[in-house]
Structure formats: C-alpha cells, structure tokens
mmCIF file of C-alpha atoms and ligand atoms in Angstrom:
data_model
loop_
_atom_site.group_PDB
_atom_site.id
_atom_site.type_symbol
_atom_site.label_atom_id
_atom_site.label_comp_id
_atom_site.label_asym_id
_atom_site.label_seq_id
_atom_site.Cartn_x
_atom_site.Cartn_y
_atom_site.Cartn_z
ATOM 1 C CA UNK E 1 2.148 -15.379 9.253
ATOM 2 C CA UNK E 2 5.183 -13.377 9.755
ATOM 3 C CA UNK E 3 5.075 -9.979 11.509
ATOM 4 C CA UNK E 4 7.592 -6.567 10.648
ATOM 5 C CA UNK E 5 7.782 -3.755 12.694
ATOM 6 C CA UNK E 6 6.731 -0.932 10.839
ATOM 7 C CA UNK E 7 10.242 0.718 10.459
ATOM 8 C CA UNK E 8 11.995 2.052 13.638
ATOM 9 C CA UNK E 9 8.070 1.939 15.113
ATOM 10 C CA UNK E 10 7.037 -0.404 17.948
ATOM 11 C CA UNK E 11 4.199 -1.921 15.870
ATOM 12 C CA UNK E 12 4.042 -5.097 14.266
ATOM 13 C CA UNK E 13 2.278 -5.530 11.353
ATOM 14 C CA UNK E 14 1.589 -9.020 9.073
ATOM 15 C CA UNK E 15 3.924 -9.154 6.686
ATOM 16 C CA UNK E 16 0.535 -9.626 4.430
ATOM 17 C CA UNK E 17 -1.818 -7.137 4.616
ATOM 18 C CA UNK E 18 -5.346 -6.640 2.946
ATOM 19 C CA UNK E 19 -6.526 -3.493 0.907
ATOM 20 C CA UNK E 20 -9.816 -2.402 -0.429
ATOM 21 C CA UNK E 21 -9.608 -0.110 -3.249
ATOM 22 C CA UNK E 22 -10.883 -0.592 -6.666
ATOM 23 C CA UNK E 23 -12.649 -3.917 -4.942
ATOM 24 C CA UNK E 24 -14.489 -3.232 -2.001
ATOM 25 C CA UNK E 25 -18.308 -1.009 -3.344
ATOM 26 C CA UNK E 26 -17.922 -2.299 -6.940
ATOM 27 C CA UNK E 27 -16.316 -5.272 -7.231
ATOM 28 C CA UNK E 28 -16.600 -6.124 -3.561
ATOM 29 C CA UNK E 29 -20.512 -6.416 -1.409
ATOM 30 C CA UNK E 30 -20.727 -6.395 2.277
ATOM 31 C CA UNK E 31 -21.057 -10.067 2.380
ATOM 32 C CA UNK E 32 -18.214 -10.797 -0.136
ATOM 33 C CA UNK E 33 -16.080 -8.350 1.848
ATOM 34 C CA UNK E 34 -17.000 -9.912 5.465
ATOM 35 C CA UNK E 35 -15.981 -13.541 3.913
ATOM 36 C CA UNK E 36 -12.878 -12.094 2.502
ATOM 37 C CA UNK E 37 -11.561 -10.025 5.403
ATOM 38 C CA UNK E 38 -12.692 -13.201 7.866
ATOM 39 C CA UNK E 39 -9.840 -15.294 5.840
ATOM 40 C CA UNK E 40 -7.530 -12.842 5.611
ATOM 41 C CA UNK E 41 -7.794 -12.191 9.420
ATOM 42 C CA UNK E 42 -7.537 -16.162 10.458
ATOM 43 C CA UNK E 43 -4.239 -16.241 8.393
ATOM 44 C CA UNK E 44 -3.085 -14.019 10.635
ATOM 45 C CA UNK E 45 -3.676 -10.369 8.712
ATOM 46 C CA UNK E 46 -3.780 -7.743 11.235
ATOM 47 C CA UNK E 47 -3.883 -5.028 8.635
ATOM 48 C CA UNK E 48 -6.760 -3.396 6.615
ATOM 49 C CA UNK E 49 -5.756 -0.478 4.434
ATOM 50 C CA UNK E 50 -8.526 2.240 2.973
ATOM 51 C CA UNK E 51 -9.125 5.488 2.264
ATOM 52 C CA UNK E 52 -11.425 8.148 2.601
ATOM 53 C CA UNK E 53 -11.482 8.263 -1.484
ATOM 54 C CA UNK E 54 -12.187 4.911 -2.292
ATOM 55 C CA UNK E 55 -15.390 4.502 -3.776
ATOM 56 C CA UNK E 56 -16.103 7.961 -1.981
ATOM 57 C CA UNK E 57 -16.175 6.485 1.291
ATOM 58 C CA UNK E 58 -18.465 3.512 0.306
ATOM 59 C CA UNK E 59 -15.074 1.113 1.133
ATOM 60 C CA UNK E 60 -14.737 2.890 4.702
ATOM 61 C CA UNK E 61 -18.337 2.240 5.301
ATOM 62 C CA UNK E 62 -18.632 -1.463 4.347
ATOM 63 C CA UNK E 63 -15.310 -2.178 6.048
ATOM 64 C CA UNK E 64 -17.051 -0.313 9.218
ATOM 65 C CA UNK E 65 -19.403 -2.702 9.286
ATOM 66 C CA UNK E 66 -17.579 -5.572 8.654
ATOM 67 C CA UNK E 67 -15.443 -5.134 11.788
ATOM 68 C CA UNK E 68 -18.370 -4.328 13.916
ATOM 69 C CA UNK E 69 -20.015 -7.764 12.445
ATOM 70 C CA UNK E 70 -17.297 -10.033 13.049
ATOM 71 C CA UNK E 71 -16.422 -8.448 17.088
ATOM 72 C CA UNK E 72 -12.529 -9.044 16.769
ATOM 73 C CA UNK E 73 -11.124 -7.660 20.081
ATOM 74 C CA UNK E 74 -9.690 -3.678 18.775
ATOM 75 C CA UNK E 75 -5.907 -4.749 20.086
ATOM 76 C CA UNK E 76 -6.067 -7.799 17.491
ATOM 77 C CA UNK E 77 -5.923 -5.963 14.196
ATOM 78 C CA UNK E 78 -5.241 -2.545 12.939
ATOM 79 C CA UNK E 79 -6.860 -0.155 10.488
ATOM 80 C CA UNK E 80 -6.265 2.589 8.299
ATOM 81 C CA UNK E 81 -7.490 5.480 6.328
ATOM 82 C CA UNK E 82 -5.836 8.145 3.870
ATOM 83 C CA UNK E 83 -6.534 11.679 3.864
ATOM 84 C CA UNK E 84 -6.087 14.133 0.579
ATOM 85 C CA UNK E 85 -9.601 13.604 -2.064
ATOM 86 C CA UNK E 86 -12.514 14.013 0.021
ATOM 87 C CA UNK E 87 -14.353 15.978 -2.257
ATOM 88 C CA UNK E 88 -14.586 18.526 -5.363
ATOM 89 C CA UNK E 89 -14.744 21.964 -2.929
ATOM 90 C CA UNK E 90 -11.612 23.444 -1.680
ATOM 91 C CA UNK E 91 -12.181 22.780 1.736
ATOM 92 C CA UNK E 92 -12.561 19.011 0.997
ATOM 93 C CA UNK E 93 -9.261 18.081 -0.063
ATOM 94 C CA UNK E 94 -5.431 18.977 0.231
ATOM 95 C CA UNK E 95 -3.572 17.873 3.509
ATOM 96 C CA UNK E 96 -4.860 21.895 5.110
ATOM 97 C CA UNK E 97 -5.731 21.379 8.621
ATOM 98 C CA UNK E 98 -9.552 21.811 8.457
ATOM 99 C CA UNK E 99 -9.466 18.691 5.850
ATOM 100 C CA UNK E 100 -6.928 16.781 7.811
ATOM 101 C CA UNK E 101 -9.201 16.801 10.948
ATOM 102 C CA UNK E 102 -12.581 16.465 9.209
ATOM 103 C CA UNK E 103 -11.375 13.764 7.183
ATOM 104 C CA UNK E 104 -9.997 12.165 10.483
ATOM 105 C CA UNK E 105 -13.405 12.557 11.738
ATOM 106 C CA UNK E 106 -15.438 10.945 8.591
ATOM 107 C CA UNK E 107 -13.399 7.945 8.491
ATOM 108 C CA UNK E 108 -13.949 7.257 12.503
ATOM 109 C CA UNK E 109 -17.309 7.457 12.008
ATOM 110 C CA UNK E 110 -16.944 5.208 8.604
ATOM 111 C CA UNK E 111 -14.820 2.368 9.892
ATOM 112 C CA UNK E 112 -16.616 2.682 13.476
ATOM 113 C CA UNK E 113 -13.639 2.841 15.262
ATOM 114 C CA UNK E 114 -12.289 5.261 17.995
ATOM 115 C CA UNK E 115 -8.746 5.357 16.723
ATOM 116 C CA UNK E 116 -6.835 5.140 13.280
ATOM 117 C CA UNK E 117 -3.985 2.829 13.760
ATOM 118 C CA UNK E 118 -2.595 4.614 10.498
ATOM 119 C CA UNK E 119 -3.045 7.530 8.935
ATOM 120 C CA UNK E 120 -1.797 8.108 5.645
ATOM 121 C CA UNK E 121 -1.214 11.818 3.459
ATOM 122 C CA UNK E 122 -2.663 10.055 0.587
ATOM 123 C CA UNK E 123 -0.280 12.425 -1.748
ATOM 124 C CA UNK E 124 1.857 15.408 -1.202
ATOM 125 C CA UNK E 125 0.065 18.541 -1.056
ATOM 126 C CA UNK E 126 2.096 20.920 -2.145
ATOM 127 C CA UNK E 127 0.200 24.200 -1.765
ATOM 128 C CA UNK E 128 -0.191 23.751 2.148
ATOM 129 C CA UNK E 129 2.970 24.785 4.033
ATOM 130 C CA UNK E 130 4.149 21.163 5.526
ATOM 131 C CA UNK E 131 4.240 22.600 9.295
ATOM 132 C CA UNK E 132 0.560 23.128 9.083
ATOM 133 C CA UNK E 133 0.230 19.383 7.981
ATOM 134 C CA UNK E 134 2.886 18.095 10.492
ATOM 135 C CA UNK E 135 1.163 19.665 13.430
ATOM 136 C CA UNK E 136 -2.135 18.502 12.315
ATOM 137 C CA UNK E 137 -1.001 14.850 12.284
ATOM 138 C CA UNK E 138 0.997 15.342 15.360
ATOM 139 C CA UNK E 139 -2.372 17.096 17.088
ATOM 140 C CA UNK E 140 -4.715 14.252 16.144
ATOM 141 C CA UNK E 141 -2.190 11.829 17.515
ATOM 142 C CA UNK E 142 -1.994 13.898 20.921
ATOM 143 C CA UNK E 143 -5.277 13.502 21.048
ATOM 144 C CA UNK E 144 -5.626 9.754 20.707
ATOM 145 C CA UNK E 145 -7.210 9.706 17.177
ATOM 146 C CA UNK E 146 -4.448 8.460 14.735
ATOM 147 C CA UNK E 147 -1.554 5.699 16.532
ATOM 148 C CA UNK E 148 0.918 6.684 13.547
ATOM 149 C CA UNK E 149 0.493 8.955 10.426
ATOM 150 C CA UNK E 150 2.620 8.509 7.411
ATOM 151 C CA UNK E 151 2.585 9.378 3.704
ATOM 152 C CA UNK E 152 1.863 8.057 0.450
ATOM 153 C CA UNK E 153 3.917 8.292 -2.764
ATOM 154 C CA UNK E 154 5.838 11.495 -1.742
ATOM 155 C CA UNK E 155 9.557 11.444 -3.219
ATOM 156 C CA UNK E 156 12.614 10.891 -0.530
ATOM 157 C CA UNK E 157 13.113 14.690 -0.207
ATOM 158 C CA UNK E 158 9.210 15.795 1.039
ATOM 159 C CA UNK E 159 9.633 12.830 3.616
ATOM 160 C CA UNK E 160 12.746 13.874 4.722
ATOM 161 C CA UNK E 161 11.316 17.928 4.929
ATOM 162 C CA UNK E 162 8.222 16.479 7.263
ATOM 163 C CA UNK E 163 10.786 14.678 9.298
ATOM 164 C CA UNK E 164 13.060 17.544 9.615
ATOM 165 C CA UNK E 165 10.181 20.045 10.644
ATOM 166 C CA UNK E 166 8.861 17.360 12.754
ATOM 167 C CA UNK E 167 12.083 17.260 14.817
ATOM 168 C CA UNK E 168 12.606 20.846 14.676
ATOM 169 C CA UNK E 169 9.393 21.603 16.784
ATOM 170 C CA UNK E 170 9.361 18.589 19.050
ATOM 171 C CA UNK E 171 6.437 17.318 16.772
ATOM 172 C CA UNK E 172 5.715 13.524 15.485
ATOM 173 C CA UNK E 173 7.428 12.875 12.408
ATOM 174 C CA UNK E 174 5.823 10.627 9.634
ATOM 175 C CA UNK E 175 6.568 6.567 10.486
ATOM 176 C CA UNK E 176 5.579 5.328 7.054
ATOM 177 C CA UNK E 177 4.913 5.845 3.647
ATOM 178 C CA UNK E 178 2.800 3.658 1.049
ATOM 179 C CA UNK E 179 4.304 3.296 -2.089
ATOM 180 C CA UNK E 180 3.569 1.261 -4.786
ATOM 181 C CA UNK E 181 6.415 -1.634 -5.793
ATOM 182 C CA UNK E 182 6.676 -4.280 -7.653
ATOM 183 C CA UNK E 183 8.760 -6.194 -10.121
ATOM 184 C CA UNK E 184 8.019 -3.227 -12.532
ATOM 185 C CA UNK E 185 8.111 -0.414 -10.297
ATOM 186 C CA UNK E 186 10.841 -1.060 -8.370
ATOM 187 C CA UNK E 187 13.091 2.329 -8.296
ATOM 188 C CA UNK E 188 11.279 4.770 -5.614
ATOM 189 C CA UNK E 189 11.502 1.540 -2.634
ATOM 190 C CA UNK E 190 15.157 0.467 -3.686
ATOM 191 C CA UNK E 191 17.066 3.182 -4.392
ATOM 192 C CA UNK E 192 14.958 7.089 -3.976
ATOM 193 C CA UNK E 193 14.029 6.011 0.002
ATOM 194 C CA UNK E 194 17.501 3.978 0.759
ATOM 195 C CA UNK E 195 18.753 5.867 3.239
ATOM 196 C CA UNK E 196 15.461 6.788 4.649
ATOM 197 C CA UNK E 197 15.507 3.150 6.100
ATOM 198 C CA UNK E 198 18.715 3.732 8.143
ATOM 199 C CA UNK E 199 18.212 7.158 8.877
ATOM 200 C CA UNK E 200 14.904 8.110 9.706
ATOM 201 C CA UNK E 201 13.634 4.520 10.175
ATOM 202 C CA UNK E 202 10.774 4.497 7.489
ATOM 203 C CA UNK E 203 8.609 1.819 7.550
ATOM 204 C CA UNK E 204 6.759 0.741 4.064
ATOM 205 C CA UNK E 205 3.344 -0.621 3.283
ATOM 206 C CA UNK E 206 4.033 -1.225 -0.320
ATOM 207 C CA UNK E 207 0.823 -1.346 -2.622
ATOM 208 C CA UNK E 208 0.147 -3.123 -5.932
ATOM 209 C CA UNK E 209 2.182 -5.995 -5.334
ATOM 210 C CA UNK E 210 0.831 -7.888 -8.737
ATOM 211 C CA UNK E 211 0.855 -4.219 -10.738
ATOM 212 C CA UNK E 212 -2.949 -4.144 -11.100
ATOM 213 C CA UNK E 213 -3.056 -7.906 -11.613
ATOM 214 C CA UNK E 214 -0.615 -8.345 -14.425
ATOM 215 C CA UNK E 215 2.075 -10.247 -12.555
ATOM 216 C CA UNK E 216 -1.051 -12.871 -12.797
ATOM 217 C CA UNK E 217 -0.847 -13.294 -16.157
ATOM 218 C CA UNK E 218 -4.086 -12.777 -16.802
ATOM 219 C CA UNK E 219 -3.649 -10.203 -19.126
ATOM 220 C CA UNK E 220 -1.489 -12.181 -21.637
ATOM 221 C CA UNK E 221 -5.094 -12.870 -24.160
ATOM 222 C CA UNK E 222 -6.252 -9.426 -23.756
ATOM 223 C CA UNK E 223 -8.051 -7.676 -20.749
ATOM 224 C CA UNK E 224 -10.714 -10.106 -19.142
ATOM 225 C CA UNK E 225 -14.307 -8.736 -19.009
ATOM 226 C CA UNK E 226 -14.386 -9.005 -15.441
ATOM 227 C CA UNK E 227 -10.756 -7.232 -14.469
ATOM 228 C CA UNK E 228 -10.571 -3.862 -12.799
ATOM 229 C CA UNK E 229 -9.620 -2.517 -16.127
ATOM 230 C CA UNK E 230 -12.997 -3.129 -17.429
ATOM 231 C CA UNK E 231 -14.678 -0.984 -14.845
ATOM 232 C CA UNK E 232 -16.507 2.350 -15.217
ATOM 233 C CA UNK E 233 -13.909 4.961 -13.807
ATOM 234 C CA UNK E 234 -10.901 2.537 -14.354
ATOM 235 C CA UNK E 235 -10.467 2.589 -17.926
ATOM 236 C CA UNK E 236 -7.327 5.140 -17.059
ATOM 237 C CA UNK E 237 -4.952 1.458 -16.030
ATOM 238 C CA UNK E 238 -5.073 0.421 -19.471
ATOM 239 C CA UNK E 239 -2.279 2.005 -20.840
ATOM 240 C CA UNK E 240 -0.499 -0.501 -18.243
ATOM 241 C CA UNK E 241 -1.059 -2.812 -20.709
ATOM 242 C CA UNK E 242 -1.782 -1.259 -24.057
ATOM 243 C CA UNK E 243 0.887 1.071 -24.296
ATOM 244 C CA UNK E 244 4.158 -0.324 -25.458
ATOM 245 C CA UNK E 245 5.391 -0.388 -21.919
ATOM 246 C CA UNK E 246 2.688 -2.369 -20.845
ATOM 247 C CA UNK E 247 2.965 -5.184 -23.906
ATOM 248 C CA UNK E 248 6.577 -5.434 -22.533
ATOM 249 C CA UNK E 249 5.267 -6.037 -18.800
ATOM 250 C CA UNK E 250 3.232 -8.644 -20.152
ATOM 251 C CA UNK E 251 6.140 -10.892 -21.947
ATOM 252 C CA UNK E 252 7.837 -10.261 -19.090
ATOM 253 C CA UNK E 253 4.932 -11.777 -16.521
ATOM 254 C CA UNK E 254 4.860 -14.729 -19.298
ATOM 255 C CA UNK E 255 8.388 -15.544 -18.794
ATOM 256 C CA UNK E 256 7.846 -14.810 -15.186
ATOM 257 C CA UNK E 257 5.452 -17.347 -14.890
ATOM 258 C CA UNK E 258 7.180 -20.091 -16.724
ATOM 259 C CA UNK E 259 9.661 -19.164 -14.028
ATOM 260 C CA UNK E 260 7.244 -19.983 -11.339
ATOM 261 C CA UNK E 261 6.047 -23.079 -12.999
ATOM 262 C CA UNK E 262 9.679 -24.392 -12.640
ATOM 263 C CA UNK E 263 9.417 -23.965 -8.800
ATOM 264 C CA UNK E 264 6.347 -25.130 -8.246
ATOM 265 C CA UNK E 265 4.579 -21.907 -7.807
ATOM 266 C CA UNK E 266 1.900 -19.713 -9.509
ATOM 267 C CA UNK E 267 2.777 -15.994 -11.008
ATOM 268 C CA UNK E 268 0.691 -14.683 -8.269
ATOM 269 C CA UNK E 269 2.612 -15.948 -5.259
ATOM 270 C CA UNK E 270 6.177 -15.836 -7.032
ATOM 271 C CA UNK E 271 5.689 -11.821 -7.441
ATOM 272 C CA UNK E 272 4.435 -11.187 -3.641
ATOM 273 C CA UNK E 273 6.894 -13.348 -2.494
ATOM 274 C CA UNK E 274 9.584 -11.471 -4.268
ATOM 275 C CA UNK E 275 8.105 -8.040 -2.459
ATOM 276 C CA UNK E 276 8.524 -9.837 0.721
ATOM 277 C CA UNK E 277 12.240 -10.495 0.325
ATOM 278 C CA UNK E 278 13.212 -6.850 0.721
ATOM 279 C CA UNK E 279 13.609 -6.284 4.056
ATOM 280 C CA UNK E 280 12.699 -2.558 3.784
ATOM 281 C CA UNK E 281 9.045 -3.781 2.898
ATOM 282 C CA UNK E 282 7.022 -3.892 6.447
ATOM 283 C CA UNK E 283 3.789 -5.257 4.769
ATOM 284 C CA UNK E 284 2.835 -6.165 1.634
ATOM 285 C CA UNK E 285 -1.146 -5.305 1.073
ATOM 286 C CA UNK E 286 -2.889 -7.464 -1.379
ATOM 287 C CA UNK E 287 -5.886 -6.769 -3.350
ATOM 288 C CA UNK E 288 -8.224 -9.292 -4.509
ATOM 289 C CA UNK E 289 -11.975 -8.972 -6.077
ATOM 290 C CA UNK E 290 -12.761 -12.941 -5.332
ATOM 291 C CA UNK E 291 -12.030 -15.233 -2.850
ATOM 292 C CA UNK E 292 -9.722 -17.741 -4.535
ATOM 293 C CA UNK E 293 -7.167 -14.862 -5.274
ATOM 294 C CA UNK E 294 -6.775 -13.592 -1.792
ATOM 295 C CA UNK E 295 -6.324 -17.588 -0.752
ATOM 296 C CA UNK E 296 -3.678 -17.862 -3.375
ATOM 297 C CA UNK E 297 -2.641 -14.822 -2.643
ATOM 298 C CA UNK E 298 -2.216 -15.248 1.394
ATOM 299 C CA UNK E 299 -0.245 -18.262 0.406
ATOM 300 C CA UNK E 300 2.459 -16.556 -0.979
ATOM 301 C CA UNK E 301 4.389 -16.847 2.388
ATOM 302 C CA UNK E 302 5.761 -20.908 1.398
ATOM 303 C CA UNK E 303 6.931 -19.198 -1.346
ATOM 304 C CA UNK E 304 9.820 -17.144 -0.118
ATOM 305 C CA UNK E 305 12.033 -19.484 0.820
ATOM 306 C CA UNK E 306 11.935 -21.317 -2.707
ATOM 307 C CA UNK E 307 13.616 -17.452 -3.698
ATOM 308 C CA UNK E 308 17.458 -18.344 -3.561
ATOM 309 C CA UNK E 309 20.119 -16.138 -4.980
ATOM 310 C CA UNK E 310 20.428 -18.334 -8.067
ATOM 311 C CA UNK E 311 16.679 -17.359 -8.411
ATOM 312 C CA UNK E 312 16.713 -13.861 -7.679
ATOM 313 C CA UNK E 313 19.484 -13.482 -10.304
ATOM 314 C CA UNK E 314 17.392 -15.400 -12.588
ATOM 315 C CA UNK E 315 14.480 -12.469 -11.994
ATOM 316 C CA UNK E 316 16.802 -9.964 -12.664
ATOM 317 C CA UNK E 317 17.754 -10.978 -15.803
ATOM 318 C CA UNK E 318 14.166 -11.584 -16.742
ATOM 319 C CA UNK E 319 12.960 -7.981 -15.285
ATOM 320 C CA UNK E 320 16.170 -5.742 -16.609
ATOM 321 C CA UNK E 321 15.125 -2.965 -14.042
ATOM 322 C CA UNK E 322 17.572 -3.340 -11.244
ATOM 323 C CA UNK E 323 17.939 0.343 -9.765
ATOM 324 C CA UNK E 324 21.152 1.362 -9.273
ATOM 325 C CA UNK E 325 22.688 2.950 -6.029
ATOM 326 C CA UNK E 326 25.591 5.585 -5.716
ATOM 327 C CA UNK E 327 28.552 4.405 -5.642
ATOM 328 C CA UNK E 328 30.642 4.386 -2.874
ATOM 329 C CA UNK E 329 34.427 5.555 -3.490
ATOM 330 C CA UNK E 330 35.828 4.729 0.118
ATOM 331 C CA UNK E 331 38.473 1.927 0.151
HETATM 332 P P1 LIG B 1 -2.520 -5.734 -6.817
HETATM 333 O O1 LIG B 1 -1.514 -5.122 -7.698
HETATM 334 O O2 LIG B 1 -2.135 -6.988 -6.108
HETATM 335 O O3 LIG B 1 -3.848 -5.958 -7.670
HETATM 336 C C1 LIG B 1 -4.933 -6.640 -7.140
HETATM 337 C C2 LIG B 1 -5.869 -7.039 -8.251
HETATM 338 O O4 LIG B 1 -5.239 -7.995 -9.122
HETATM 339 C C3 LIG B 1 -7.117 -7.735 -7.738
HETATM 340 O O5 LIG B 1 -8.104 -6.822 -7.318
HETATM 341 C C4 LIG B 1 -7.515 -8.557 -8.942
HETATM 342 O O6 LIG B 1 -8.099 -7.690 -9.903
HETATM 343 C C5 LIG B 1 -6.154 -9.034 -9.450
HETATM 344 N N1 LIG B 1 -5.702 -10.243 -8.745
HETATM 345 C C6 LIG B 1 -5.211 -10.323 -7.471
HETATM 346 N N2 LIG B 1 -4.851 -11.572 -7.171
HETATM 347 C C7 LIG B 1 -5.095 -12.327 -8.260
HETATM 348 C C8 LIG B 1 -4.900 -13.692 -8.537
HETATM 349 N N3 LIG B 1 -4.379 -14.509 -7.635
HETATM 350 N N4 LIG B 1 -5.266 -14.146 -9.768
HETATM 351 C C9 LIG B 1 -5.784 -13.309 -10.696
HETATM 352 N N5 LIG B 1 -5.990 -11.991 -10.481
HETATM 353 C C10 LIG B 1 -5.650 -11.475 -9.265
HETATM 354 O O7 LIG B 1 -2.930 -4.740 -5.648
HETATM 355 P P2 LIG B 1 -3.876 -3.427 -5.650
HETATM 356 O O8 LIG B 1 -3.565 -2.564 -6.811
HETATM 357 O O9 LIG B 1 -5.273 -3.851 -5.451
HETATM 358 O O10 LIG B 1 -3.339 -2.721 -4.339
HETATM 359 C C11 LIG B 1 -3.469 -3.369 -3.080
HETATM 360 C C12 LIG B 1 -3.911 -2.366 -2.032
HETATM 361 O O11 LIG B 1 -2.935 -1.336 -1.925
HETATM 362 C C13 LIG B 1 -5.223 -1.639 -2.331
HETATM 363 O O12 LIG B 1 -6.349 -2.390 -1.977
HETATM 364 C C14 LIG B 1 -5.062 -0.414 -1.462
HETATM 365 O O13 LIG B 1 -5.378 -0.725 -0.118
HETATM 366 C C15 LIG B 1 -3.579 -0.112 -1.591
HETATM 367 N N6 LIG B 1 -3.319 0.906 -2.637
HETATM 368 C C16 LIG B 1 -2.805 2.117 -2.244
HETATM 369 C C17 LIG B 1 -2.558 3.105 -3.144
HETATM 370 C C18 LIG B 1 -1.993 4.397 -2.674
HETATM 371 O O14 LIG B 1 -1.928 5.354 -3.457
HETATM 372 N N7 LIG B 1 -1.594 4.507 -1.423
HETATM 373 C C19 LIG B 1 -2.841 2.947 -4.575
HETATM 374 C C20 LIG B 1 -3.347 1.619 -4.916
HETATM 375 C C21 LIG B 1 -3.549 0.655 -3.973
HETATM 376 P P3 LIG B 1 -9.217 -8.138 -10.963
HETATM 377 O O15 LIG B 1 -9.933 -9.343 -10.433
HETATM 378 O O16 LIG B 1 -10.088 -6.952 -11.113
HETATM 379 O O17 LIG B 1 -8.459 -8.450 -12.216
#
C-alpha cells in the first residue's frame, strides 16, 4: 500500500480507502462487512469512510461494531463520518450548529469511537451563514472530537469562502473535500479545485472511482438483478445508464476494457488505477457489495505503473472529456 498526505495535512492516508454507502445495511451484513473491512485493513487500508445518512445510521452502527470486534489499536486506522441529512425536522439537518454537534455526537456513539479522524460537510448548506459552520467544526476539533473536518461536493468558491473566514478569525479551515471523480466526471478535481491544491493545500478523498460500477462493465447487457441500481431507494442511478449519456458511458467502459485486456488488466483496476495517477487525489475510496470486488479492487495498485503516457493518451482519446485549464499568456 501506498500512503498520501491528505493535502498540506500531516496525516497519511492509504492511497486506497474503503466506503460503506449503498453496501453496508442492504447489500452489506455485519459479518459480510467484518470479512470485508478485515481484508481491506491487512492490505494496508487505514481509511473507512461513512456517514451519518447512510442507511440512516444503520452503516455507522455496523461499522461500530466491526471495529470494536476486530480490536485494531485506534492509532492504526482512521474513520469518518459526514454531517448534513440526519433527519426530516429542521433541526436534524443543514450544517447549523445544533446539527453539527449532535450529529458529531450520534456518529461517536455509532462508530464507538472517541474521536472522528474526519469530518465531512456532507454538502453545502447554503442557508446557514458559513462562520456559524466554521466555528462549529473548529469548536469540535478544540475539543478533541473531530482530527480534521472537510467538505463534500462544494464548488472551488464555497471552499475557498470557509478557508478565508477560517483564517480571518484564527479558526481551522477545511483540510479536505470528497468529491466524486472518475473517468466520466473528471472536471470539478482537474480543473474547478486546481489552484486549491497549491494554494490552500486541499487534500481529496475522491468517491465513485468505478461511477456506480460502470467502469466494470457490468452494465454493458443491461442492469444485473443484483447491482445497486436494482435496489429499493436506488432506482434514481439509472439514468447513469439509461439516459443517452449513460449508453455513451457504457461504449466507452467497453472500449475501456478492451483497453485493459491489452495490458493485462481488468476494467475495474485500469479505472482506479487511473484515479490514482493524479497526484491531487489523497485516497481513492472503493465500494464493493462482495468480497471478490474489493480483492480485485485493492489490487488495483500493480496497475499504475502499467499507465505510461502512451497509455494515458490512449484514455484520452477513448474518454473525450479532458478539462481544460486557463491559459496562461506569460512568455
Ligand atoms: P464505485 O463507483 O467504485 O462503486 C462501487 C460499486 O460498484 C460496488 O458497490 C459494486 O456495486 C460495483 N463494483 C465495485 N467493484 C466491482 C468489481 N470489481 N466488479 C463488479 N462490480 C463492482 O464507488 P461508490 O459509489 O460505492 O463510492 C465509494 C465510496 O465513496 C462510498 O462507499 C462512500 O464511502 C463514498 N461516497 C461518498 C459520496 C459523497 O457524497 N461524499 C457519494 C458516494 C459515495 P454492485 O455490486 O451493487 O453493482
């Protein structure tokens, strides 16, 4: 395993991370979960992502237990939770301080753990002036309950606002943010946060590496009976690969995978490996509902260095979505 630090932050995190949502209280039991983070751990994961609205807190709790099952020493591995959907009232979700601080407190008691090594804004809030969030994330870190607290998919501009408010009144600005990328959503990471990386020192903890599993190529005959977009509650993916869009994704993950035939690699690992070559990415967090995916999946490592430039370009031509930076005038 390879570790990143986590932007300009002291931590180091596995380059390969592992995630619960969707999986973990429907796809996912207590015993599947304990056997799945247990692998994920002896390759050398030392991240496990949740929130507190995945399966409404059912993926904190059977990740609680899982950790107090398997005794890893508390400096070995890290954890996090995401605060914004904790409920239907008012008080119950938005990034307010009352909900910042009681969800803090939930997902303690969920994950039985003293401290959050992460805390994430699970979305931007954007009735709730961003001081009030700021000093609640800075408050729970002064008092030993979060390590670092991030965001999750806000645009460059409300990361940079935190930041700048953060600085202003000597509080703890935001470390990270959790965005989704991929080899179809590729513009926010490469080109919307580029100078975050440089000037603030934002770390990422990039989520659905394999787009909801279609950079598998599973969903070339249709969408499998047992695939997350055949759940109750999930139906919602689908037009990620019924719409237009999403038929175009699909040629594109079967010329993808021809692609990783050539090198001697499956779909799977060629598109987490690709993640892994930006250097902006700190960790990469899979997903996986069975326990041959997230061993295919934590394999992707060998295939990095297989990822030349003659293959990158290759990609590129394949994908057609390169985002495109300013340009820069100087001489
Ligand atoms: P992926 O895009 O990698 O999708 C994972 C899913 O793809 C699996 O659950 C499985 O679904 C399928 N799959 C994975 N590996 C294989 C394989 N080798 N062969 C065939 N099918 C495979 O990641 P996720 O969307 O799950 O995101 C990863 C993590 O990121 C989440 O667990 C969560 O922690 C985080 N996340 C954060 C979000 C945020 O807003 N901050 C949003 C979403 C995720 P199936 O078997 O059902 O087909």
């Amino acid at each position: 395993m390879e570790y990143r630090r986590l932007g300009r932050a002291g931590l180091k995190l596995s380059a390969l991370s592992f995630g619960s949502w969707v999986t973990f209280g429907a796809q996912v039991d207590e015993a599947k979960a304990c056997e799945m983070m247990k692998m994920a751990y002896d390759a050398g994961v030392n991240f496990f992502d949740n929130a507190e609205v995945y399966a409404e807190g059912a993926s904190e709790e059977i990740m609680g237990k899982v950790l107090k099952k398997m005794q890893w020493r508390r400096d070995s591995y890290c954890v996090s939770s995401k605060v914004f959907w904790g409920g239907n009232l008012p008080t119950q979700e938005g990034l307010h301080r009352k909900h910042i601080f009681e969800a803090c407190h939930a997902a303690l008691k969920r994950l039985k753990v003293d401290t959050l090594d992460l805390y994430f804004c699970h979305r931007p809030d954007i009735e709730t002036p961003i001081e009030e969030t700021v000093r609640a994330m800075h408050d729970l870190i002064a008092q030993g309950k979060v390590f670092y607290w991030g965001t999750s998919e806000w645009s460059a501009e409300q990361i940079r606002e935190a930041w700048g408010v953060a600085k202003e009144l000597g509080l703890t600005p935001p470390a990270m943010e959790q965005p989704e990328y991929n080899m179809f959503h590729r513009d926010r990471v490469e080109r919307e946060y580029h100078r975050l990386y440089s000037e603030i020192g934002l770390g990422t903890t990039i989520w659905s590496p394999l787009a909801s599993g279609i950079l598998t190529g599973k969903y070339a005959g249709g969408i499998p009976k047992d695939s997350r977009m055949n759940l109750p509650g999930f139906k919602w993916l689908r037009p990620k690969v019924e719409s237009p869009e999403g038929r175009r994704s699909i040629e594109k993950a079967g010329e993808l995978g021809k692609l990783a035939a050539e090198l001697g690699a499956s779909l799977p690992k060629l598109a987490v490996a690709w993640c892994l070559k930006n250097p902006n990415v700190s960790t990469v967090i899979l997903g996986a509902s069975k326990i041959e995916q997230l061993k295919e999946n934590l394999a992707a490592m060998e295939v990095v260095p297989l990822l030349s430039s003659g293959v990158m370009e290759t990609i590129e031509t394949i994908l057609q979505n390169k985002p495109q930076l300013p340009p820069n005038f100087l001489r």
